[in-house]
Coordinates of N, CA and C in Angstrom, one line a residue:
Chain H
A690 N 126.4 1.2 181.4 CA 127.0 -0.2 181.3 C 125.7 -1.2 181.2
Q691 N 126.0 -2.3 180.5 CA 124.9 -3.1 180.2 C 124.9 -4.1 181.5
S692 N 123.7 -4.6 181.8 CA 123.5 -5.4 182.9 C 122.2 -6.4 182.7
V693 N 122.2 -7.4 183.4 CA 121.1 -8.4 183.4 C 120.7 -8.7 184.8
A694 N 119.5 -8.9 185.1 CA 119.2 -9.3 186.5 C 118.1 -10.4 186.3
Q695 N 118.5 -11.5 187.2 CA 117.4 -12.5 187.2 C 117.1 -12.7 188.7
P696 N 115.8 -12.1 189.0 CA 115.4 -11.8 190.3 C 115.2 -13.0 191.2
E697 N 115.1 -14.1 190.6 CA 114.8 -15.5 191.2 C 115.9 -16.4 191.3
D698 N 116.4 -16.8 192.5 CA 117.4 -17.7 192.6 C 116.9 -19.2 192.2
Q699 N 115.7 -19.4 192.6 CA 115.1 -20.7 192.5 C 113.6 -20.5 192.0
V700 N 113.2 -21.4 191.0 CA 111.8 -21.5 190.6 C 111.5 -23.0 190.6
N701 N 110.3 -23.2 191.3 CA 109.8 -24.7 191.4 C 108.5 -24.7 190.7
V702 N 108.3 -25.6 189.9 CA 107.0 -25.8 189.1 C 106.7 -27.3 189.1
A703 N 105.4 -27.6 189.0 CA 105.0 -28.9 188.8 C 105.1 -29.5 187.4
E704 N 105.3 -30.6 187.2 CA 105.4 -31.2 185.8 C 104.0 -30.9 185.1
G705 N 104.1 -30.5 183.9 CA 102.8 -30.3 183.2 C 102.4 -28.8 183.2
N706 N 102.9 -28.1 184.4 CA 102.5 -26.7 184.4 C 103.2 -25.7 183.6
P707 N 102.8 -24.7 183.2 CA 103.6 -23.7 182.5 C 104.7 -23.0 183.5
L708 N 105.9 -22.8 182.9 CA 106.9 -22.2 183.6 C 107.4 -20.9 183.1
T709 N 107.9 -20.1 183.9 CA 108.4 -18.8 183.6 C 109.6 -18.4 184.3
V710 N 110.8 -18.2 183.8 CA 112.0 -17.7 184.4 C 112.3 -16.3 184.0
K711 N 112.4 -15.4 185.1 CA 112.3 -13.9 184.7 C 113.7 -13.3 184.5
C712 N 113.8 -12.4 183.6 CA 115.0 -11.7 183.3 C 114.7 -10.2 183.0
T713 N 115.4 -9.3 183.6 CA 115.3 -8.0 183.0 C 116.6 -7.5 182.7
Y714 N 116.8 -6.4 181.9 CA 118.0 -5.9 181.4 C 118.0 -4.5 181.3
S715 N 119.3 -4.0 181.2 CA 119.7 -2.6 181.2 C 120.7 -2.3 180.1
V716 N 120.3 -1.7 179.1 CA 121.3 -1.5 178.1 C 121.0 0.0 177.3
S717 N 122.0 0.5 176.8 CA 121.9 1.7 175.9 C 121.6 1.2 174.5
G718 N 120.5 1.8 173.8 CA 120.4 1.2 172.5 C 119.6 0.0 172.6
N719 N 119.6 -0.5 171.2 CA 118.8 -1.7 171.2 C 119.4 -3.0 171.8
P720 N 118.6 -3.7 172.5 CA 119.1 -4.9 173.2 C 119.2 -6.1 172.3
Y721 N 120.4 -7.0 172.6 CA 120.4 -8.2 171.9 C 120.5 -9.3 173.1
L722 N 119.6 -10.0 173.2 CA 119.3 -10.8 174.4 C 119.4 -12.4 174.2
F723 N 119.8 -13.1 175.1 CA 120.1 -14.6 174.9 C 119.4 -15.5 176.2
W724 N 119.3 -16.5 176.0 CA 119.0 -17.5 177.0 C 119.8 -18.8 176.8
Y725 N 120.4 -19.3 177.9 CA 121.2 -20.5 178.0 C 120.7 -21.3 179.1
V726 N 120.9 -22.6 179.0 CA 120.7 -23.6 180.0 C 121.9 -24.5 180.3
Q727 N 122.1 -24.8 181.6 CA 123.2 -25.6 182.1 C 122.7 -26.8 182.8
Y728 N 123.0 -28.0 182.5 CA 122.9 -29.1 183.2 C 124.0 -29.3 184.1
P729 N 123.9 -30.2 185.2 CA 124.9 -30.4 186.2 C 126.3 -30.9 185.5
N730 N 127.3 -30.1 185.9 CA 128.6 -30.5 185.3 C 128.8 -30.4 183.8
R731 N 128.0 -29.6 183.2 CA 128.0 -29.5 181.7 C 128.3 -28.0 181.4
G732 N 128.6 -27.8 180.1 CA 128.8 -26.4 179.6 C 127.4 -25.9 179.4
L733 N 127.3 -24.5 179.1 CA 126.1 -23.9 178.8 C 125.7 -24.3 177.4
Q734 N 124.3 -24.4 177.2 CA 123.7 -24.6 176.0 C 122.8 -23.6 175.5
F735 N 122.9 -23.1 174.3 CA 122.3 -21.8 173.7 C 120.8 -22.3 173.5
L736 N 119.7 -21.5 174.1 CA 118.4 -21.9 173.8 C 117.8 -21.0 172.7
L737 N 118.0 -19.7 172.9 CA 117.3 -18.8 172.0 C 117.9 -17.4 172.1
K738 N 117.6 -16.5 171.2 CA 118.0 -15.2 171.2 C 117.0 -14.3 170.7
Y739 N 117.0 -13.0 171.0 CA 116.2 -11.8 170.4 C 117.2 -10.9 169.8
I740 N 116.9 -10.8 168.6 CA 117.6 -9.7 167.8 C 116.7 -8.4 167.5
T741 N 115.8 -8.7 166.6 CA 114.8 -7.8 166.4 C 113.4 -8.5 165.8
G742 N 112.5 -7.7 165.6 CA 111.4 -8.3 165.0 C 110.3 -8.6 166.0
D743 N 109.8 -9.9 165.7 CA 108.7 -10.5 166.6 C 109.1 -10.5 168.0
N744 N 108.3 -10.1 169.0 CA 108.7 -10.1 170.2 C 108.7 -11.4 171.0
L745 N 108.0 -12.4 170.4 CA 108.0 -13.7 170.9 C 109.0 -14.7 170.0
V746 N 110.2 -15.0 170.7 CA 111.1 -15.8 170.1 C 110.9 -17.2 170.6
K747 N 111.1 -18.2 169.5 CA 111.0 -19.6 169.8 C 112.3 -20.3 169.8
G748 N 112.6 -21.3 170.7 CA 113.9 -21.7 170.6 C 113.9 -23.3 170.8
S749 N 115.0 -23.8 171.3 CA 115.1 -25.3 171.5 C 114.3 -25.8 172.5
Y750 N 113.9 -27.1 172.5 CA 113.3 -28.0 173.5 C 111.8 -27.4 173.9
G751 N 111.3 -26.6 173.0 CA 109.8 -26.1 173.4 C 109.9 -24.7 174.1
F752 N 111.1 -24.3 174.3 CA 111.1 -22.9 175.1 C 110.8 -21.8 174.2
E753 N 110.4 -20.7 174.8 CA 110.2 -19.5 174.1 C 110.4 -18.3 175.1
A754 N 110.7 -17.2 174.5 CA 110.8 -16.0 175.5 C 110.2 -14.8 174.8
E755 N 109.7 -14.0 175.6 CA 108.9 -12.8 175.3 C 109.8 -11.5 175.6
F756 N 110.0 -10.8 174.6 CA 110.8 -9.5 174.8 C 109.6 -8.5 174.9
N757 N 109.9 -7.6 176.0 CA 108.9 -6.5 176.3 C 109.8 -5.3 176.6
K758 N 109.9 -4.4 175.6 CA 110.6 -3.3 175.7 C 110.3 -2.3 176.8
S759 N 109.0 -2.0 176.9 CA 108.5 -1.1 177.9 C 108.9 -1.4 179.3
Q760 N 109.0 -2.7 179.7 CA 109.3 -3.4 181.0 C 110.8 -3.8 181.0
T761 N 111.4 -3.6 179.8 CA 112.9 -4.1 179.7 C 113.1 -5.4 180.3
S762 N 112.2 -6.5 179.7 CA 112.2 -7.8 180.2 C 112.4 -8.7 179.0
F763 N 112.8 -10.0 179.4 CA 113.0 -11.0 178.3 C 112.8 -12.2 179.1
H764 N 111.6 -12.6 179.5 CA 111.3 -13.8 180.3 C 111.2 -15.1 179.5
L765 N 111.7 -16.1 180.0 CA 111.7 -17.4 179.4 C 110.4 -18.3 179.8
K766 N 109.9 -18.8 178.8 CA 108.6 -19.6 179.1 C 108.6 -20.9 178.4
K767 N 107.7 -21.7 179.0 CA 107.4 -23.0 178.3 C 106.1 -23.4 178.8
P768 N 105.2 -23.9 178.0 CA 103.7 -24.1 178.1 C 103.5 -25.1 179.1
S769 N 104.5 -26.3 179.0 CA 104.3 -27.3 179.9 C 105.5 -28.0 180.3
A770 N 106.0 -27.8 181.6 CA 107.2 -28.2 182.1 C 107.5 -29.8 182.2
L771 N 108.8 -30.1 181.9 CA 109.2 -31.5 182.1 C 110.2 -31.6 183.1
V772 N 110.2 -32.8 183.8 CA 111.0 -33.0 184.8 C 112.6 -32.8 184.3
S773 N 112.8 -33.1 183.1 CA 114.0 -32.9 182.4 C 114.4 -31.5 182.2
D774 N 113.5 -30.5 182.3 CA 113.8 -29.2 182.2 C 114.5 -28.7 183.4
S775 N 114.6 -29.3 184.5 CA 115.2 -29.0 185.7 C 116.7 -28.8 185.4
A776 N 117.3 -27.4 185.6 CA 118.6 -27.0 185.2 C 118.7 -25.7 185.7
L777 N 119.9 -25.1 185.4 CA 120.2 -23.8 185.6 C 120.2 -22.9 184.4
Y778 N 119.4 -21.7 184.5 CA 119.2 -20.9 183.4 C 119.8 -19.7 183.5
F779 N 120.3 -19.3 182.4 CA 121.2 -18.0 182.3 C 120.5 -17.0 181.3
C780 N 120.3 -15.8 181.6 CA 119.9 -14.8 180.6 C 121.3 -14.0 180.4
A781 N 121.4 -13.4 179.2 CA 122.4 -12.6 178.9 C 122.2 -11.6 177.9
V782 N 123.0 -10.6 177.8 CA 122.8 -9.4 177.0 C 124.3 -9.1 176.3
R783 N 124.2 -8.7 175.0 CA 125.5 -8.3 174.4 C 125.8 -6.9 174.7
Q784 N 126.9 -6.5 175.0 CA 127.3 -5.1 175.3 C 128.1 -4.6 174.0
N785 N 127.8 -3.4 173.6 CA 128.6 -2.7 172.6 C 128.7 -3.2 171.2
S786 N 129.5 -4.2 171.1 CA 129.7 -4.7 169.8 C 129.8 -6.1 169.7
G787 N 129.9 -6.8 168.6 CA 130.0 -8.3 168.4 C 131.2 -8.7 168.8
N788 N 132.2 -8.1 169.2 CA 133.4 -8.7 169.6 C 133.6 -8.7 171.2
T789 N 132.7 -8.2 171.8 CA 132.8 -8.2 173.3 C 131.8 -9.3 173.9
P790 N 132.2 -9.8 175.0 CA 131.6 -10.9 175.6 C 130.1 -10.6 176.0
L791 N 129.3 -11.8 176.0 CA 127.9 -11.6 176.6 C 128.1 -11.2 178.1
V792 N 127.1 -10.4 178.6 CA 127.0 -10.3 180.1 C 125.9 -11.1 180.6
F793 N 126.2 -11.9 181.6 CA 125.4 -13.0 182.0 C 124.7 -12.6 183.2
G794 N 123.4 -13.0 183.5 CA 122.9 -13.0 184.9 C 123.4 -13.9 185.7
K795 N 122.9 -13.9 187.0 CA 123.5 -14.9 188.0 C 122.9 -16.3 187.9
G796 N 121.9 -16.4 187.1 CA 121.4 -17.8 186.9 C 120.0 -18.0 187.8
T797 N 119.2 -18.9 187.2 CA 118.0 -19.2 188.0 C 117.9 -20.7 188.0
R798 N 117.8 -21.3 189.1 CA 117.7 -22.9 189.2 C 116.2 -23.2 189.1
L799 N 115.9 -23.9 188.1 CA 114.6 -24.4 187.7 C 114.4 -25.8 188.3
S800 N 113.5 -26.1 189.1 CA 113.1 -27.4 189.5 C 111.7 -27.8 189.2
V801 N 111.7 -28.9 188.4 CA 110.4 -29.3 188.0 C 110.1 -30.6 188.7
I802 N 108.9 -30.6 189.4 CA 108.6 -31.6 190.2 C 107.5 -32.5 189.8
A803 N 107.9 -33.9 189.7 CA 106.8 -34.8 189.2 C 105.6 -35.0 190.0
Chain Q
S1058 N 130.4 -29.1 160.9 CA 129.9 -28.3 162.2 C 130.9 -28.0 163.0
Q1059 N 130.8 -27.0 163.9 CA 131.7 -26.5 164.9 C 131.7 -27.2 166.2
T1060 N 133.0 -27.6 166.6 CA 132.9 -28.3 168.0 C 134.0 -27.6 168.8
I1061 N 133.8 -27.6 170.1 CA 134.8 -27.0 171.1 C 135.1 -28.1 172.1
H1062 N 136.5 -28.2 172.2 CA 137.0 -29.2 173.2 C 137.7 -28.5 174.4
Q1063 N 137.6 -29.1 175.6 CA 138.4 -28.6 176.6 C 138.9 -29.9 177.4
W1064 N 140.3 -29.7 177.9 CA 140.7 -30.8 178.7 C 141.8 -30.1 179.4
P1065 N 141.9 -30.8 180.7 CA 141.2 -32.1 181.1 C 139.7 -31.9 181.5
A1066 N 139.0 -32.9 181.8 CA 137.8 -32.7 182.2 C 137.8 -32.3 183.8
T1067 N 138.6 -33.0 184.4 CA 138.6 -32.7 185.9 C 140.1 -32.8 186.2
L1068 N 140.5 -31.9 187.3 CA 141.8 -31.8 187.7 C 141.7 -31.5 189.2
V1069 N 142.8 -32.3 189.9 CA 142.9 -31.9 191.3 C 144.3 -31.4 191.4
Q1070 N 144.6 -30.4 192.0 CA 146.0 -29.8 192.2 C 146.2 -29.2 193.6
P1071 N 147.5 -29.5 193.9 CA 147.9 -28.7 195.2 C 148.1 -27.3 195.3
V1072 N 147.8 -26.5 196.3 CA 148.0 -25.1 196.3 C 149.6 -24.8 196.0
G1073 N 149.8 -23.9 195.2 CA 151.0 -23.5 194.8 C 151.6 -24.2 193.5
S1074 N 150.9 -25.2 193.0 CA 151.3 -25.9 191.8 C 150.9 -25.0 190.6
P1075 N 151.5 -25.3 189.4 CA 151.0 -24.6 188.1 C 149.8 -25.3 187.6
L1076 N 149.3 -24.5 186.5 CA 148.0 -24.8 185.9 C 148.0 -24.6 184.5
S1077 N 147.5 -25.5 183.7 CA 147.5 -25.3 182.2 C 146.1 -25.8 181.8
L1078 N 145.2 -25.2 181.4 CA 144.0 -25.6 180.7 C 144.0 -25.4 179.4
E1079 N 143.5 -26.2 178.5 CA 143.4 -26.0 177.1 C 142.1 -26.0 176.6
C1080 N 141.9 -25.1 175.5 CA 140.6 -25.3 174.7 C 140.9 -25.1 173.3
T1081 N 140.3 -26.0 172.4 CA 140.4 -25.9 171.1 C 139.0 -25.8 170.3
V1082 N 138.8 -25.1 169.2 CA 137.8 -25.1 168.5 C 138.1 -25.7 167.1
E1083 N 137.1 -26.5 166.7 CA 137.2 -27.0 165.3 C 136.0 -26.5 164.4
G1084 N 136.3 -26.4 163.1 CA 135.3 -26.3 162.2 C 134.8 -24.7 161.9
T1085 N 135.5 -23.8 162.4 CA 135.5 -22.3 162.3 C 136.9 -21.7 162.1
S1086 N 137.0 -20.5 161.5 CA 138.1 -19.7 161.6 C 138.0 -18.4 162.2
N1087 N 139.2 -17.9 162.8 CA 139.0 -16.7 163.4 C 138.0 -16.3 164.4
P1088 N 137.8 -17.2 165.3 CA 136.7 -17.1 166.3 C 137.2 -16.1 167.4
N1089 N 136.3 -15.7 168.1 CA 136.4 -14.9 169.4 C 136.5 -16.0 170.3
L1090 N 137.3 -16.1 171.4 CA 137.4 -17.0 172.4 C 137.3 -16.3 173.8
Y1091 N 136.8 -17.1 174.7 CA 136.5 -16.7 176.1 C 136.8 -17.7 177.2
W1092 N 137.3 -17.2 178.3 CA 137.5 -18.2 179.4 C 136.5 -17.5 180.6
Y1093 N 135.7 -18.4 181.2 CA 134.8 -18.1 182.3 C 135.2 -19.1 183.4
R1094 N 134.9 -18.5 184.6 CA 134.8 -19.5 185.9 C 133.5 -19.2 186.4
Q1095 N 133.1 -20.5 186.9 CA 131.9 -20.6 187.6 C 132.1 -21.4 189.1
A1096 N 131.8 -20.6 190.1 CA 131.9 -21.0 191.4 C 130.6 -21.5 192.0
A1097 N 130.6 -22.7 192.5 CA 129.6 -23.2 193.4 C 128.3 -23.3 192.5
G1098 N 128.5 -23.7 191.2 CA 127.2 -23.8 190.4 C 126.5 -22.7 190.1
R1099 N 127.0 -21.6 190.2 CA 126.2 -20.3 190.0 C 126.7 -19.5 188.8
G1100 N 126.9 -18.2 189.3 CA 127.1 -17.3 188.1 C 128.4 -17.4 187.3
L1101 N 128.5 -16.7 186.3 CA 129.7 -16.9 185.5 C 130.6 -15.7 185.7
Q1102 N 131.9 -16.0 185.8 CA 132.8 -14.7 185.8 C 133.7 -14.7 184.6
L1103 N 133.7 -13.7 183.8 CA 134.4 -13.7 182.6 C 135.8 -13.5 183.1
L1104 N 136.8 -14.3 182.7 CA 138.2 -14.1 183.0 C 139.1 -13.4 181.9
F1105 N 139.0 -14.0 180.8 CA 139.7 -13.5 179.5 C 138.9 -13.5 178.3
Y1106 N 139.2 -12.6 177.2 CA 138.7 -13.0 175.9 C 139.7 -12.6 175.0
S1107 N 139.5 -13.2 173.8 CA 140.4 -12.9 172.8 C 139.8 -12.7 171.4
V1108 N 140.2 -11.7 170.6 CA 139.6 -11.5 169.3 C 140.6 -12.0 168.2
G1109 N 141.8 -12.3 168.6 CA 142.8 -12.8 167.7 C 144.0 -13.4 168.2
I1110 N 145.0 -14.0 167.4 CA 146.1 -14.6 168.1 C 147.0 -13.4 168.7
G1111 N 147.3 -13.8 169.9 CA 148.2 -12.9 170.7 C 147.3 -11.7 171.4
Q1112 N 146.0 -11.5 171.0 CA 145.2 -10.5 171.7 C 144.4 -11.1 172.7
I1113 N 144.8 -10.6 173.9 CA 144.0 -11.0 175.2 C 143.6 -9.9 175.9
S1114 N 142.4 -9.9 176.5 CA 141.8 -8.9 177.1 C 141.4 -9.6 178.6
S1115 N 142.0 -9.1 179.6 CA 141.8 -9.5 181.0 C 140.8 -8.8 181.6
E1116 N 139.8 -9.4 182.3 CA 138.6 -8.8 182.9 C 138.9 -8.8 184.3
V1117 N 139.6 -9.5 184.9 CA 139.7 -9.6 186.5 C 141.2 -9.8 186.8
P1118 N 141.7 -8.9 187.6 CA 143.1 -9.1 188.0 C 143.3 -10.2 189.1
Q1119 N 144.1 -11.3 188.9 CA 144.3 -12.3 189.7 C 145.6 -13.0 189.2
N1120 N 145.9 -14.2 189.6 CA 147.0 -14.9 189.3 C 146.8 -15.8 188.2
L1121 N 145.9 -15.7 187.2 CA 145.6 -16.4 186.1 C 146.1 -15.6 185.0
S1122 N 146.6 -16.2 183.9 CA 146.8 -15.6 182.6 C 146.4 -16.6 181.5
A1123 N 146.2 -15.9 180.4 CA 145.7 -16.7 179.1 C 146.6 -16.3 178.0
S1124 N 146.6 -17.4 177.1 CA 147.4 -17.2 175.8 C 146.7 -17.8 174.7
R1125 N 146.9 -17.2 173.5 CA 146.3 -17.7 172.2 C 147.4 -18.0 171.2
P1126 N 148.1 -19.0 171.3 CA 149.2 -19.2 170.5 C 148.9 -19.6 169.0
Q1127 N 147.7 -20.2 168.8 CA 147.0 -20.5 167.4 C 145.8 -19.9 167.3
D1128 N 145.2 -19.8 166.1 CA 144.0 -19.3 165.9 C 142.8 -19.9 166.7
R1129 N 142.8 -21.2 166.8 CA 141.6 -21.9 167.5 C 142.1 -22.4 168.7
Q1130 N 143.1 -22.0 169.5 CA 143.6 -22.6 170.6 C 143.7 -21.5 171.7
F1131 N 143.1 -21.7 172.8 CA 143.1 -20.8 174.0 C 143.5 -21.6 175.3
I1132 N 144.6 -21.0 175.8 CA 145.1 -21.7 177.1 C 145.0 -20.8 178.3
L1133 N 144.5 -21.5 179.5 CA 144.4 -20.7 180.7 C 145.6 -21.3 181.6
S1134 N 146.3 -20.4 182.2 CA 147.5 -20.8 182.9 C 147.5 -20.1 184.3
S1135 N 148.3 -20.8 185.2 CA 148.7 -20.0 186.5 C 150.1 -20.7 186.9
K1136 N 150.8 -19.8 187.4 CA 152.1 -20.3 187.9 C 152.0 -20.9 189.3
K1137 N 151.1 -20.3 190.1 CA 150.9 -20.8 191.6 C 149.5 -20.7 191.8
L1138 N 148.9 -21.9 191.9 CA 147.4 -22.0 192.2 C 147.2 -21.7 193.7
L1139 N 145.9 -21.0 193.9 CA 145.4 -20.6 195.2 C 144.2 -21.3 195.5
L1140 N 143.8 -21.7 196.7 CA 142.5 -22.2 196.9 C 141.4 -21.8 196.3
S1141 N 141.3 -20.4 196.2 CA 140.2 -19.8 195.6 C 140.1 -19.9 194.1
D1142 N 141.1 -20.6 193.5 CA 141.1 -20.8 192.0 C 140.1 -22.0 191.8
S1143 N 139.7 -22.8 192.7 CA 138.9 -23.9 192.6 C 137.6 -23.4 191.7
G1144 N 137.0 -24.2 191.1 CA 135.9 -23.9 190.2 C 135.6 -24.7 189.0
F1145 N 134.6 -24.3 188.3 CA 134.3 -24.9 186.9 C 134.8 -23.9 185.9
Y1146 N 135.7 -24.3 185.1 CA 136.2 -23.5 184.0 C 135.6 -23.8 182.6
L1147 N 135.1 -22.8 182.0 CA 134.3 -22.8 180.8 C 135.1 -22.0 179.7
C1148 N 135.2 -22.6 178.7 CA 135.7 -22.0 177.4 C 134.6 -21.8 176.5
A1149 N 134.6 -20.7 175.7 CA 133.4 -20.5 174.8 C 134.0 -19.8 173.5
W1150 N 133.3 -19.8 172.4 CA 133.8 -19.2 171.1 C 132.4 -18.5 170.5
S1151 N 132.8 -17.5 169.7 CA 131.7 -16.9 169.0 C 132.3 -16.5 167.6
V1152 N 131.6 -16.2 166.7 CA 131.8 -15.8 165.3 C 132.3 -14.5 165.4
R1153 N 133.4 -14.1 164.8 CA 134.1 -12.9 164.9 C 133.7 -12.0 163.7
T1154 N 132.5 -11.3 164.0 CA 132.0 -10.3 163.0 C 131.6 -9.1 163.9
S1155 N 131.2 -8.0 163.4 CA 130.6 -7.1 164.0 C 129.5 -7.0 164.7
G1156 N 128.5 -8.1 164.3 CA 127.2 -8.4 164.6 C 127.1 -8.5 166.2
R1157 N 126.3 -7.9 166.7 CA 126.0 -8.0 168.2 C 125.0 -9.2 168.4
Y1158 N 124.6 -9.9 167.5 CA 123.7 -10.9 167.6 C 124.3 -12.4 167.8
N1159 N 125.7 -12.3 167.7 CA 126.3 -13.7 167.7 C 126.3 -14.3 169.1
E1160 N 125.7 -15.4 169.2 CA 125.8 -16.2 170.4 C 127.2 -16.8 170.6
Q1161 N 127.3 -17.1 171.8 CA 128.7 -17.8 172.3 C 128.4 -19.3 172.6
F1162 N 129.2 -20.1 172.2 CA 129.1 -21.6 172.3 C 130.1 -22.0 173.3
F1163 N 129.6 -22.9 174.2 CA 130.5 -23.2 175.3 C 130.9 -24.6 175.2
G1164 N 132.2 -24.9 175.8 CA 132.8 -26.2 175.7 C 132.1 -26.9 177.1
P1165 N 132.7 -28.2 177.3 CA 132.2 -29.1 178.3 C 132.6 -28.6 179.7
G1166 N 133.7 -27.9 179.7 CA 134.1 -27.4 181.1 C 135.1 -28.3 181.6
T1167 N 136.0 -27.7 182.6 CA 137.0 -28.3 183.5 C 136.7 -28.1 184.9
R1168 N 136.6 -29.1 185.6 CA 136.3 -29.0 187.1 C 137.6 -29.0 187.8
L1169 N 138.1 -27.9 188.3 CA 139.4 -27.8 189.0 C 139.3 -27.7 190.5
T1170 N 139.9 -28.7 191.1 CA 139.8 -28.5 192.6 C 141.2 -28.3 193.1
V1171 N 141.4 -27.3 193.9 CA 142.7 -26.9 194.5 C 142.8 -27.4 196.0
L1172 N 143.6 -28.1 196.5 CA 143.7 -28.6 197.8 C 144.9 -28.1 198.5

């Protein structure tokens, strides 16, 4: 069965510093991986996805993610954090076919401190 | 462009009362539709998903049910609410193809408090 792990409940980073939110996955076959962000009392917003090709995927709001097949990881990164990046971040993986729902991690709360 | 609506935005209901939450999608046809529940601002629990009118898959046995009376309408219901039904309910849609790369797009959510 497909699964996603986000090992950190909370990540704190100073404004202007680089940030990393970790995600590891377990799937059979090729992984299709996604990152979402959720602001308080809002729905999830799609940030980026990895399908195939270049291991570094660029997405919205300056975020990027690096796919590492050997480590089964898909960490979310940003070179310089903003206070407005403070939110809840979810990693997700698609299981089996396009008509099945994404499997989400439990989420990581990012706090960027001014 | 595609838009997903949910209503109501907030709801306070007594234990034992019925529930009906509605989700509609505009700007696309034949979408896959999903209902999630999020408790205490954390992880997402998939409740139901649908690949077509009248086709509902239930992921968690509980006192909730879902229906899809029209192609772009997805309804979450309960006959008698429990305290444990409180949470943030999210509807989502995705393009219905065989591609595993299709992302899901989420609605704004409904905050349900059961007292």
